[in-house]
Amino acid sequence: MIGSCMKRPAISVAPSTTVQEASQLVVVHHIGTLPVVDARGLLVGVVRLEDLLQVFMPDFVALMDNIDFVHDFGVLEALRPQDVRAAARLTMHDLMQPPVAVKETCGLLRALATMSRHEIRDLPVIDAAGVLVGIASRVDIAVAFFASWVQPELPT
Amino acid sequence: MTLAQIVAAGIFVTTFVVILSERLHRTIAALVGAVVMLIAGMALGFYSQEQALAAIDFNTLILLLGMMILVRMLQHTGFFQYMAIKVAQRTRGNSLALFVALGSLTTLLSMFLDNVTTVVLIVPVTILIAEILGISPVPMLMAEALLSNTGGVATLVGDPPNVVIGSAAGFSFISFLTHLAPLVLVAWLVALFVLRFVFRRELGARSANVEALAQLDANAGLTDRTAMRKILIVLGAVIVLFFLQGALLVTPGFIALAGATAALLWVRPNVDETLRRIEWGVLLFFAALFVAAGGLEASGVLRTIADGMAELAGASLLGASLVMLWVAALLSAIVDNIPFTIAMIPVIEQLGFLGINSTPLWWALALGAGFGGNGTPIGSTANVVTVALSEKTRTPITIRVWVRSGLPVMLVTCTVASLLFILFFGWMQTH
């Protein structure tokens, strides 16, 4: 079950959290997914690292199918996050995607399949009321899955 | 006016307004207009199913279809991207040179290929180049939208109104080139100068990173070199045949569709996928408008308008032509130029039957419908697409940008076209 391998409590943000505050959480906790919860703790959305980085991506990346021929991003590489003006006025409310989440009792294979289907790397876990209780990464779940098969190495 | 005329005019104008309001997709709006027109026509006895079928100009549809297939196949090979990068690299990142080069490339491509495709494919590369150079893409994007409309006026296949006019009037490809291309060349130069002046501040900016432009690997953007070569050969042959079309006594539509067939036979793409990329909605839109306009013609409304114009044309053919040019231009600026062009065709044909030399009126219609589209962001599909793409960037093209650049270009090019029209009116009376 996912409940036994997830991290709790999950590090979460509010809809009003700014891009800079969110990036601070990413830096401090080294995490790639930020569940968005409202005042009551209900999971209302998810901001993935991709959504956050989208704010800083060059415009052409979204417009072109193929960017393999662009060997040098030119002046764009010199860009610092603080130079992007749009970042100052965006909040998690603007960036969040509808959440994909499972209950604590969700099996490991179902959890892995759900992540693979939705192309996400972290899976928020909610209780019956929809309140965020934890989060499990793909690695957390895979580790739990392989654990019974692999002999843990004894400390020498 | 008879009841039939009032009903037919009411249906057509309503269709026109609904298309303009964008409350309904234009293809659905045109289809509803065509169906209602036919029902009213059969009920009141002014329009039959046979007449409706005969009203559809299949040469136009086939020409559009043939060119669409060729362009869709070419688009897939990465050719447009390759061209844009190659041309841009020659400018060494100078923003003024880049503006002229990308504008000219778009003009040249849109003379032979459909404007919307050209713009859809060139605009993202332009945004890419502007971003890595650290300059504003707006002057380049405006030049591409405006010059693709302008360039399209020069040839029979350049833009849809010309296709429709060429087919109805029976003008050849060469005839378009000898009558409209010189005017377009002058208007194009003037448009370029107007834009150069409007965007003098942006175009004075220095590119911050010229090496990044040189680093772009145009060849890596080409996904299918063999197919590209084959399609370009076919496209070249199609254009050569367009030149010979008068002597060969075949329609441009036949040439285009034969070319598309040859390309399909030679390249063997996934046919389902290629055909899925054809804008069937556009073809259906045309067919439906032909049916709706056919009802308008059958009811006699257009004859009434033609009679009114005949008086004016009888008094002064030049005056009537200039009125046609400006009315077409103003209407094309605020609505899609296709419905207006299709509705004007029977009117001008009728003038021909009344013994008036209708040739200058056709040229005036083509010039007005083409240049008028530059006036507003909704004046042509190329404009709509460019604005929509720019809205996905940090420097969207606003109405204000358009009013200070597109509108002056429209007014100046129409004025230039009118002056040249007056100057060479003798030549404009021939085809």
Coordinates of C-alpha atoms in Angstrom, one line a residue:
Chain A
M1 CA 0.0 0.0 0.0
I2 CA 1.1 3.5 -0.8
G3 CA 0.3 4.6 2.7
S4 CA 3.3 2.8 4.1
C5 CA 5.9 4.2 1.7
M6 CA 4.8 7.8 1.3
K7 CA 6.4 10.8 2.9
R8 CA 4.3 12.6 5.4
P9 CA 3.5 15.3 5.9
A10 CA 3.8 16.5 2.3
I11 CA 5.3 19.9 1.7
S12 CA 2.5 21.9 0.2
V13 CA 1.7 25.4 -1.0
A14 CA -1.4 27.6 -1.0
P15 CA -3.0 29.0 -4.2
S16 CA -1.7 32.4 -3.2
T17 CA 1.9 31.2 -2.9
T18 CA 4.2 33.2 -5.3
V19 CA 6.6 31.7 -7.8
Q20 CA 9.5 32.9 -5.8
E21 CA 8.2 31.3 -2.5
A22 CA 7.6 28.1 -4.4
S23 CA 11.1 28.1 -5.9
Q24 CA 12.4 28.5 -2.4
L25 CA 10.7 25.3 -1.3
V26 CA 12.1 23.5 -4.3
V27 CA 15.6 24.6 -3.4
V28 CA 15.4 24.0 0.3
H29 CA 13.6 20.6 0.1
H30 CA 15.0 19.4 -3.3
I31 CA 11.5 18.4 -4.4
G32 CA 9.8 18.3 -7.9
T33 CA 6.1 18.5 -7.1
L34 CA 4.2 21.0 -5.0
P35 CA 0.6 19.9 -4.0
V36 CA -1.7 23.0 -3.7
V37 CA -4.1 22.9 -0.7
D38 CA -6.7 25.3 0.4
A39 CA -7.2 26.7 3.9
R40 CA -8.9 23.5 5.1
G41 CA -6.1 21.3 3.8
L42 CA -8.1 20.0 0.8
L43 CA -5.9 19.1 -2.3
V44 CA -7.1 21.6 -5.0
G45 CA -4.2 21.3 -7.5
V46 CA -0.7 20.3 -8.2
V47 CA 2.2 22.4 -9.5
R48 CA 4.9 20.3 -11.1
L49 CA 8.5 21.5 -11.6
E50 CA 7.7 21.7 -15.4
D51 CA 4.8 24.1 -14.7
L52 CA 7.1 26.3 -12.6
L53 CA 9.9 26.2 -15.1
Q54 CA 7.5 27.1 -17.9
V55 CA 7.4 30.6 -16.6
F56 CA 11.1 31.0 -17.4
M57 CA 11.2 29.0 -20.7
P58 CA 11.7 30.9 -24.0
D59 CA 8.5 31.5 -25.9
F60 CA 9.6 29.5 -28.9
V61 CA 10.0 26.3 -27.0
A62 CA 6.2 26.0 -26.8
L63 CA 5.7 27.0 -30.4
M64 CA 8.1 24.7 -32.2
D65 CA 7.8 20.9 -32.6
N66 CA 11.5 20.4 -33.1
I67 CA 14.2 22.3 -31.3
D68 CA 17.1 19.9 -31.9
F69 CA 18.7 22.3 -34.3
V70 CA 19.0 25.1 -31.8
H71 CA 22.5 24.4 -30.4
D72 CA 22.8 27.7 -28.5
F73 CA 20.0 29.6 -26.7
G74 CA 22.0 32.8 -27.0
V75 CA 21.1 35.6 -24.7
L76 CA 18.4 33.5 -23.1
E77 CA 21.1 31.4 -21.3
A78 CA 22.2 34.5 -19.4
L79 CA 18.7 35.0 -18.1
R80 CA 18.3 34.8 -14.3
P81 CA 14.9 33.8 -12.8
Q82 CA 14.7 37.3 -11.1
D83 CA 14.9 38.9 -14.6
V84 CA 11.6 37.4 -15.7
R85 CA 9.0 39.9 -15.0
A86 CA 6.0 37.6 -15.4
A87 CA 7.3 35.5 -12.4
A88 CA 6.6 38.4 -10.0
R89 CA 2.9 38.5 -10.7
L90 CA 2.1 34.7 -11.0
T91 CA 0.9 32.6 -8.1
M92 CA 0.4 28.9 -7.8
H93 CA -3.3 29.5 -8.6
D94 CA -2.2 30.5 -12.2
L95 CA 0.2 27.5 -12.6
M96 CA -1.5 24.6 -11.0
Q97 CA -3.0 21.7 -12.9
P98 CA -6.0 19.6 -11.8
P99 CA -4.7 17.1 -9.1
V100 CA -4.2 13.4 -9.7
A101 CA -4.3 11.7 -6.3
V102 CA -4.9 8.4 -4.6
K103 CA -6.1 7.2 -1.2
E104 CA -3.7 5.7 1.4
T105 CA -5.0 2.2 0.7
C106 CA -4.0 2.3 -3.0
G107 CA -1.9 -0.6 -4.1
L108 CA 1.7 -0.1 -5.4
L109 CA 1.1 -1.3 -8.9
R110 CA -2.0 0.8 -9.3
A111 CA -0.1 3.8 -8.0
L112 CA 2.8 3.2 -10.4
A113 CA 0.3 2.7 -13.3
T114 CA -1.6 5.9 -12.4
M115 CA 1.7 7.9 -12.4
S116 CA 2.7 6.4 -15.7
R117 CA -0.7 7.1 -17.3
H118 CA -0.7 10.8 -16.2
E119 CA 3.0 11.3 -16.8
I120 CA 3.7 12.5 -13.3
R121 CA 6.7 11.8 -11.0
D122 CA 5.0 12.3 -7.6
L123 CA 1.7 11.1 -6.4
P124 CA -0.2 13.0 -3.7
V125 CA -2.1 10.9 -1.2
I126 CA -5.4 12.1 0.2
D127 CA -7.9 10.9 2.9
A128 CA -11.6 10.2 2.4
A129 CA -12.4 13.9 2.9
G130 CA -9.9 14.9 0.2
V131 CA -7.3 16.3 2.7
L132 CA -3.7 15.9 1.7
V133 CA -2.0 13.5 4.0
G134 CA 1.3 12.7 2.2
I135 CA 3.1 12.3 -1.1
A136 CA 5.1 9.4 -2.7
S137 CA 7.6 9.7 -5.5
R138 CA 8.0 7.2 -8.2
V139 CA 11.3 6.1 -6.5
D140 CA 9.6 5.7 -3.1
I141 CA 7.0 3.4 -4.6
A142 CA 9.4 1.4 -6.7
V143 CA 11.7 0.9 -3.7
A144 CA 8.8 -0.4 -1.7
F145 CA 7.8 -2.7 -4.6
F146 CA 11.3 -4.2 -5.0
A147 CA 12.1 -4.3 -1.3
S148 CA 10.9 -7.9 -0.7
W149 CA 13.0 -9.1 -3.6
V150 CA 16.3 -7.4 -2.8
Q151 CA 18.4 -8.4 0.1
P152 CA 19.2 -5.3 2.0
E153 CA 23.0 -5.0 2.3
L154 CA 24.1 -5.3 5.8
P155 CA 26.2 -2.5 7.1
T156 CA 29.8 -3.5 7.3
Chain B
M1 CA -37.6 44.6 -54.9
T2 CA -39.5 41.3 -55.1
L3 CA -40.2 39.1 -52.0
A4 CA -37.6 36.6 -53.3
Q5 CA -34.9 39.3 -53.5
I6 CA -35.7 40.6 -50.0
V7 CA -35.5 37.0 -48.6
A8 CA -32.3 36.2 -50.5
A9 CA -30.6 39.4 -49.5
G10 CA -31.7 38.9 -45.9
I11 CA -30.3 35.4 -45.7
F12 CA -27.0 36.4 -47.3
V13 CA -26.5 39.5 -45.1
T14 CA -27.4 37.4 -42.0
T15 CA -24.8 34.8 -42.9
F16 CA -22.3 37.6 -43.5
V17 CA -23.0 39.1 -40.1
V18 CA -22.9 35.7 -38.3
I19 CA -19.5 35.0 -39.9
L20 CA -18.3 38.4 -38.8
S21 CA -19.6 38.0 -35.2
E22 CA -17.7 34.7 -34.8
R23 CA -20.5 33.5 -32.7
L24 CA -20.6 30.4 -34.9
H25 CA -17.7 28.7 -36.7
R26 CA -17.6 30.3 -40.2
T27 CA -17.9 26.9 -41.9
I28 CA -21.1 26.1 -40.0
A29 CA -22.4 29.7 -40.6
A30 CA -21.8 29.4 -44.3
L31 CA -23.4 25.9 -44.5
V32 CA -26.5 27.2 -42.6
G33 CA -26.6 30.1 -45.0
A34 CA -26.4 27.8 -48.0
V35 CA -29.1 25.4 -46.8
V36 CA -31.5 28.1 -45.8
M37 CA -30.9 29.9 -49.1
L38 CA -31.7 26.7 -51.0
I39 CA -34.8 26.0 -48.9
A40 CA -36.1 29.6 -49.4
G41 CA -35.2 29.4 -53.1
M42 CA -37.2 26.2 -53.6
A43 CA -40.1 27.4 -51.6
L44 CA -40.3 30.8 -53.4
G45 CA -39.2 29.3 -56.7
F46 CA -36.1 31.4 -57.4
Y47 CA -33.4 28.8 -56.8
S48 CA -33.2 25.1 -57.6
Q49 CA -30.9 22.3 -56.4
E50 CA -29.4 22.1 -59.9
Q51 CA -28.6 25.8 -59.9
A52 CA -27.1 25.5 -56.4
L53 CA -24.8 22.7 -57.6
A54 CA -23.8 24.7 -60.7
A55 CA -23.0 27.8 -58.5
I56 CA -20.1 26.0 -56.9
D57 CA -16.9 26.9 -58.7
F58 CA -15.1 23.5 -58.7
N59 CA -12.0 25.0 -60.4
T60 CA -11.5 27.1 -57.3
L61 CA -12.0 24.2 -54.9
I62 CA -9.7 21.9 -56.8
L63 CA -7.0 24.5 -57.1
L64 CA -7.1 25.1 -53.4
L65 CA -7.1 21.4 -52.6
G66 CA -4.2 20.7 -54.9
M67 CA -2.1 23.5 -53.4
M68 CA -3.1 22.4 -49.9
I69 CA -1.9 18.9 -50.5
L70 CA 1.5 20.1 -51.9
V71 CA 2.0 22.6 -49.0
R72 CA 1.0 20.1 -46.3
M73 CA 3.5 17.6 -47.7
L74 CA 6.2 20.2 -48.0
Q75 CA 5.5 21.5 -44.5
H76 CA 6.2 18.1 -43.1
T77 CA 9.8 18.0 -44.4
G78 CA 11.0 21.1 -42.4
F79 CA 11.6 23.1 -45.5
F80 CA 10.1 26.4 -44.2
Q81 CA 12.2 26.2 -41.0
Y82 CA 15.3 25.6 -43.1
M83 CA 14.6 28.5 -45.4
A84 CA 13.9 30.9 -42.5
I85 CA 17.1 29.9 -40.7
K86 CA 19.3 30.1 -43.8
V87 CA 17.9 33.6 -44.7
A88 CA 18.2 34.8 -41.1
Q89 CA 21.9 33.7 -40.9
R90 CA 22.8 35.7 -43.9
T91 CA 21.8 38.9 -42.1
R92 CA 24.4 38.2 -39.3
G93 CA 21.8 39.3 -36.7
N94 CA 21.3 42.8 -37.9
S95 CA 17.7 43.5 -36.9
L96 CA 16.9 45.7 -39.9
A97 CA 18.4 43.2 -42.3
L98 CA 16.5 40.4 -40.5
F99 CA 13.3 42.4 -40.8
V100 CA 13.7 42.9 -44.5
A101 CA 15.0 39.3 -45.1
L102 CA 12.2 37.5 -43.2
G103 CA 9.6 39.8 -44.7
S104 CA 10.8 39.2 -48.2
L105 CA 11.0 35.4 -47.7
T106 CA 7.4 35.5 -46.5
T107 CA 6.3 37.6 -49.5
L108 CA 8.0 35.2 -51.9
L109 CA 6.6 32.1 -50.4
S110 CA 3.1 33.5 -50.1
M111 CA 3.1 34.5 -53.7
F112 CA 2.9 30.8 -54.5
L113 CA 1.8 29.1 -51.3
D114 CA -1.1 29.7 -49.0
N115 CA -0.5 32.7 -46.7
V116 CA -1.7 31.1 -43.6
T117 CA 0.6 28.1 -43.9
T118 CA 3.5 30.3 -44.6
V119 CA 2.9 32.5 -41.6
V120 CA 2.2 29.5 -39.3
L121 CA 5.5 28.0 -40.2
I122 CA 7.7 31.2 -40.3
V123 CA 6.4 32.9 -37.2
P124 CA 7.7 30.4 -34.6
V125 CA 11.1 30.4 -36.2
T126 CA 11.1 34.2 -36.2
I127 CA 10.2 34.3 -32.5
L128 CA 13.0 31.8 -31.9
I129 CA 15.6 33.9 -33.8
A130 CA 14.4 37.2 -32.1
E131 CA 14.6 35.6 -28.6
I132 CA 18.1 34.1 -29.0
L133 CA 19.3 37.4 -30.4
G134 CA 17.6 39.4 -27.6
I135 CA 15.6 41.7 -30.0
S136 CA 11.8 42.4 -30.4
P137 CA 10.1 39.9 -32.7
V138 CA 7.1 42.4 -33.2
P139 CA 8.4 44.3 -36.3
M140 CA 9.3 40.9 -38.0
L141 CA 6.0 39.4 -37.2
M142 CA 4.0 42.4 -38.4
A143 CA 6.1 42.4 -41.6
E144 CA 5.4 38.7 -42.1
A145 CA 1.6 39.1 -41.7
L146 CA 1.3 42.2 -43.8
L147 CA 3.7 41.3 -46.5
S148 CA 2.2 37.8 -46.9
N149 CA -1.1 39.5 -47.6
T150 CA 0.5 42.0 -50.0
G151 CA 2.6 39.4 -51.8
G152 CA -0.4 37.1 -52.2
V153 CA -2.1 39.7 -54.5
A154 CA 0.6 39.3 -57.1
T155 CA -0.3 35.9 -58.5
L156 CA -3.3 33.8 -59.5
V157 CA -2.6 31.4 -56.7
G158 CA -1.4 33.9 -54.1
D159 CA -4.5 34.3 -52.1
P160 CA -8.1 32.9 -52.2
P161 CA -9.8 36.0 -53.7
N162 CA -7.4 35.8 -56.6
V163 CA -8.2 32.1 -57.1
V164 CA -11.9 32.9 -57.2
I165 CA -11.4 36.0 -59.5
G166 CA -9.0 34.2 -61.8
S167 CA -11.5 31.3 -62.2
A168 CA -14.6 33.5 -62.7
A169 CA -12.9 36.0 -65.0
G170 CA -10.9 33.4 -66.9
F171 CA -7.6 35.4 -66.3
S172 CA -4.4 33.4 -66.8
F173 CA -1.5 33.1 -64.4
I174 CA 0.6 35.3 -66.6
S175 CA -2.1 37.9 -66.8
F176 CA -2.1 38.2 -63.0
L177 CA 1.7 38.6 -63.0
T178 CA 1.8 41.2 -65.7
H179 CA -1.1 43.3 -64.3
L180 CA -0.9 42.9 -60.5
A181 CA 2.7 41.9 -59.8
P182 CA 4.2 45.3 -60.8
L183 CA 1.7 47.2 -58.6
V184 CA 2.3 44.8 -55.8
L185 CA 6.1 45.3 -56.1
V186 CA 5.7 49.1 -55.6
A187 CA 3.1 48.6 -52.8
W188 CA 5.4 46.1 -51.2
L189 CA 8.4 48.5 -51.2
V190 CA 6.1 51.3 -49.8
A191 CA 4.8 48.9 -47.1
L192 CA 8.3 48.0 -46.1
F193 CA 9.3 51.7 -45.8
V194 CA 6.2 52.4 -43.7
L195 CA 7.0 49.6 -41.3
R196 CA 10.6 50.6 -41.2
F197 CA 9.5 54.0 -40.1
V198 CA 6.9 52.8 -37.6
F199 CA 9.3 50.4 -36.0
R200 CA 12.5 52.6 -36.3
R201 CA 13.1 52.3 -32.6
E202 CA 12.8 48.5 -32.4
L203 CA 14.8 48.0 -35.6
G204 CA 17.7 50.2 -34.3
A205 CA 18.3 47.8 -31.4
R206 CA 21.5 45.8 -31.5
S207 CA 21.5 42.0 -31.3
A208 CA 23.1 40.9 -28.1
N209 CA 24.3 37.5 -29.3
V210 CA 25.0 37.0 -33.0
E211 CA 27.0 33.8 -32.5
A212 CA 23.8 32.0 -31.3
L213 CA 22.2 32.7 -34.7
A214 CA 25.2 31.3 -36.5
Q215 CA 25.0 28.2 -34.2
L216 CA 21.5 27.3 -35.5
D217 CA 21.8 24.1 -37.5
A218 CA 19.4 24.5 -40.4
N219 CA 20.2 21.0 -41.7
A220 CA 19.1 19.4 -38.4
G221 CA 15.7 21.1 -38.9
L222 CA 15.2 19.2 -42.1
T223 CA 13.3 16.0 -41.3
D224 CA 13.0 14.5 -44.7
R225 CA 15.5 15.8 -47.3
T226 CA 14.5 13.3 -50.1
A227 CA 10.8 14.1 -49.8
M228 CA 11.6 17.8 -49.8
R229 CA 13.6 17.6 -53.0
K230 CA 10.8 15.7 -54.7
I231 CA 8.0 18.0 -53.6
L232 CA 10.1 21.1 -54.6
I233 CA 10.6 19.6 -58.1
V234 CA 6.9 19.0 -58.4
L235 CA 6.1 22.5 -57.1
G236 CA 8.5 24.0 -59.6
A237 CA 6.9 22.0 -62.4
V238 CA 3.4 23.2 -61.2
I239 CA 4.5 26.8 -61.3
V240 CA 6.1 26.4 -64.8
L241 CA 2.8 24.8 -66.0
F242 CA 0.9 27.8 -64.5
F243 CA 2.9 30.0 -66.8
L244 CA 2.0 27.8 -69.8
Q245 CA -1.6 27.3 -68.7
G246 CA -3.0 29.7 -71.3
A247 CA -1.2 27.9 -74.2
L248 CA -2.0 24.4 -72.8
L249 CA -5.7 25.3 -72.5
V250 CA -6.0 23.7 -69.0
T251 CA -7.3 25.2 -65.8
P252 CA -5.0 26.1 -62.9
G253 CA -7.1 23.7 -60.8
F254 CA -6.2 20.8 -63.0
I255 CA -2.5 21.7 -62.9
A256 CA -2.5 21.9 -59.1
L257 CA -4.4 18.7 -58.5
A258 CA -2.2 16.8 -61.1
G259 CA 0.8 18.2 -59.3
A260 CA -0.5 17.0 -55.9
T261 CA -1.2 13.6 -57.5
A262 CA 2.4 13.4 -58.9
A263 CA 3.8 14.3 -55.5
L264 CA 1.7 11.7 -53.7
L265 CA 2.8 9.1 -56.3
W266 CA 6.4 10.0 -56.0
V267 CA 6.8 10.5 -52.2
R268 CA 4.2 7.9 -51.0
P269 CA 3.4 9.6 -47.7
N270 CA 0.9 8.2 -45.2
V271 CA -2.1 9.3 -47.2
D272 CA -4.6 9.3 -44.3
E273 CA -2.2 11.5 -42.3
T274 CA -1.6 13.9 -45.2
L275 CA -5.3 14.2 -46.0
R276 CA -6.1 14.8 -42.3
R277 CA -4.0 17.9 -42.4
I278 CA -6.0 19.4 -45.3
E279 CA -8.4 22.2 -44.2
W280 CA -11.6 20.6 -45.3
G281 CA -13.5 23.2 -43.4
V282 CA -12.1 25.9 -45.6
L283 CA -13.1 24.0 -48.8
L284 CA -16.6 23.5 -47.4
F285 CA -16.8 27.1 -46.4
F286 CA -16.1 28.1 -50.0
A287 CA -18.6 25.6 -51.5
A288 CA -21.3 26.8 -49.1
L289 CA -20.6 30.4 -49.9
F290 CA -20.8 29.7 -53.6
V291 CA -24.2 28.1 -53.0
A292 CA -25.4 31.0 -50.8
A293 CA -24.2 33.6 -53.3
G294 CA -25.7 31.6 -56.1
G295 CA -29.1 32.1 -54.5
L296 CA -28.5 35.8 -54.2
E297 CA -27.7 35.9 -57.9
A298 CA -30.7 33.7 -58.9
S299 CA -33.1 36.0 -57.0
G300 CA -31.9 38.9 -59.0
V301 CA -30.5 41.0 -56.2
L302 CA -27.1 41.1 -57.7
R303 CA -28.5 42.2 -61.0
T304 CA -30.1 45.2 -59.2
I305 CA -26.7 46.1 -57.7
A306 CA -25.1 45.5 -61.1
D307 CA -27.6 47.9 -62.8
G308 CA -26.7 50.5 -60.2
M309 CA -23.0 50.0 -60.8
A310 CA -23.5 50.0 -64.6
E311 CA -24.7 53.6 -64.5
L312 CA -21.6 54.6 -62.6
A313 CA -19.4 52.5 -64.8
G314 CA -21.1 53.9 -67.9
A315 CA -20.3 57.4 -66.7
S316 CA -16.8 56.6 -65.6
L317 CA -15.2 53.1 -65.7
L318 CA -12.2 54.4 -63.8
G319 CA -14.4 55.9 -61.1
A320 CA -16.3 52.6 -60.8
S321 CA -13.0 50.7 -60.5
L322 CA -11.7 52.9 -57.8
V323 CA -15.0 52.6 -55.9
M324 CA -14.7 48.9 -56.2
L325 CA -11.1 48.9 -55.0
W326 CA -11.9 51.0 -51.8
V327 CA -15.2 49.3 -51.0
A328 CA -13.4 45.9 -51.3
A329 CA -10.5 47.2 -49.2
L330 CA -12.7 48.6 -46.4
L331 CA -14.9 45.6 -46.2
S332 CA -11.9 43.2 -46.3
A333 CA -10.4 45.1 -43.4
I334 CA -13.4 44.3 -41.2
V335 CA -14.6 41.0 -42.5
D336 CA -13.2 37.9 -44.2
N337 CA -12.6 39.0 -47.8
I338 CA -13.8 35.7 -49.3
P339 CA -17.6 36.1 -48.9
F340 CA -17.4 39.6 -50.3
T341 CA -15.4 38.5 -53.3
I342 CA -17.7 35.6 -54.0
A343 CA -20.8 37.9 -53.8
M344 CA -19.1 40.4 -56.2
I345 CA -18.4 37.9 -58.9
P346 CA -21.9 37.7 -60.3
V347 CA -22.2 41.5 -60.1
I348 CA -19.1 42.0 -62.2
E349 CA -20.1 39.2 -64.6
Q350 CA -23.4 40.9 -65.0
L351 CA -21.7 44.2 -65.9
G352 CA -19.8 42.3 -68.5
F353 CA -23.1 41.1 -70.0
L354 CA -24.4 44.7 -70.0
G355 CA -21.6 45.5 -72.5
I356 CA -19.2 47.2 -69.9
N357 CA -15.5 46.2 -70.0
S358 CA -15.4 44.4 -66.6
T359 CA -11.6 43.7 -66.7
P360 CA -10.5 46.8 -64.7
L361 CA -13.2 46.0 -62.1
W362 CA -11.8 42.5 -61.6
W363 CA -8.3 43.9 -61.0
A364 CA -9.6 46.5 -58.7
L365 CA -11.5 43.8 -56.7
A366 CA -8.3 41.7 -56.4
L367 CA -6.2 44.7 -55.2
G368 CA -8.8 45.9 -52.7
A369 CA -9.6 42.5 -51.3
G370 CA -5.9 41.8 -50.9
F371 CA -4.5 45.0 -49.5
G372 CA -7.6 45.8 -47.4
G373 CA -7.0 42.7 -45.3
N374 CA -4.0 44.5 -43.8
G375 CA -6.1 47.1 -42.0
T376 CA -7.1 45.1 -38.9
P377 CA -5.9 42.1 -36.9
I378 CA -9.0 40.2 -38.2
G379 CA -8.7 41.4 -41.8
S380 CA -7.1 38.2 -43.0
T381 CA -6.6 34.7 -41.7
A382 CA -2.8 35.3 -41.8
N383 CA -3.3 38.3 -39.4
V384 CA -5.5 36.2 -37.0
V385 CA -2.9 33.4 -36.9
T386 CA 0.0 35.8 -36.4
V387 CA -1.7 37.6 -33.5
A388 CA -2.8 34.3 -32.0
L389 CA 0.8 33.0 -32.1
S390 CA 2.2 36.2 -30.7
E391 CA -0.2 36.0 -27.8
K392 CA 1.6 32.9 -26.6
T393 CA 4.7 35.0 -26.2
R394 CA 5.7 37.8 -23.8
T395 CA 5.4 40.4 -26.5
P396 CA 1.8 40.0 -27.9
I397 CA 0.7 42.0 -30.9
T398 CA -2.0 44.3 -29.5
I399 CA -4.7 46.3 -31.3
R400 CA -2.5 49.4 -30.7
V401 CA 0.5 47.8 -32.4
W402 CA -1.8 46.9 -35.4
V403 CA -3.4 50.4 -35.6
R404 CA 0.0 52.1 -35.7
S405 CA 1.5 49.7 -38.3
G406 CA -1.1 47.6 -40.2
L407 CA -3.6 50.3 -40.7
P408 CA -1.1 52.8 -42.2
V409 CA 0.2 50.0 -44.4
M410 CA -3.3 49.3 -45.7
L411 CA -4.2 52.9 -46.3
V412 CA -0.8 53.7 -48.0
T413 CA -0.8 50.5 -50.2
C414 CA -4.4 51.1 -51.3
T415 CA -3.5 54.8 -52.1
V416 CA -0.5 53.7 -54.1
A417 CA -2.5 51.0 -55.9
S418 CA -5.2 53.6 -56.8
L419 CA -2.6 56.1 -58.1
L420 CA -0.9 53.4 -60.2
F421 CA -4.3 52.2 -61.3
I422 CA -5.2 55.7 -62.6
L423 CA -1.7 56.0 -64.2
F424 CA -1.9 52.7 -66.0
F425 CA -5.6 52.6 -66.5
G426 CA -5.2 51.7 -70.2
W427 CA -3.3 48.6 -69.3
M428 CA -5.8 47.7 -66.6
Q429 CA -8.5 47.5 -69.2
T430 CA -6.8 44.5 -70.8
H431 CA -6.1 41.1 -69.4

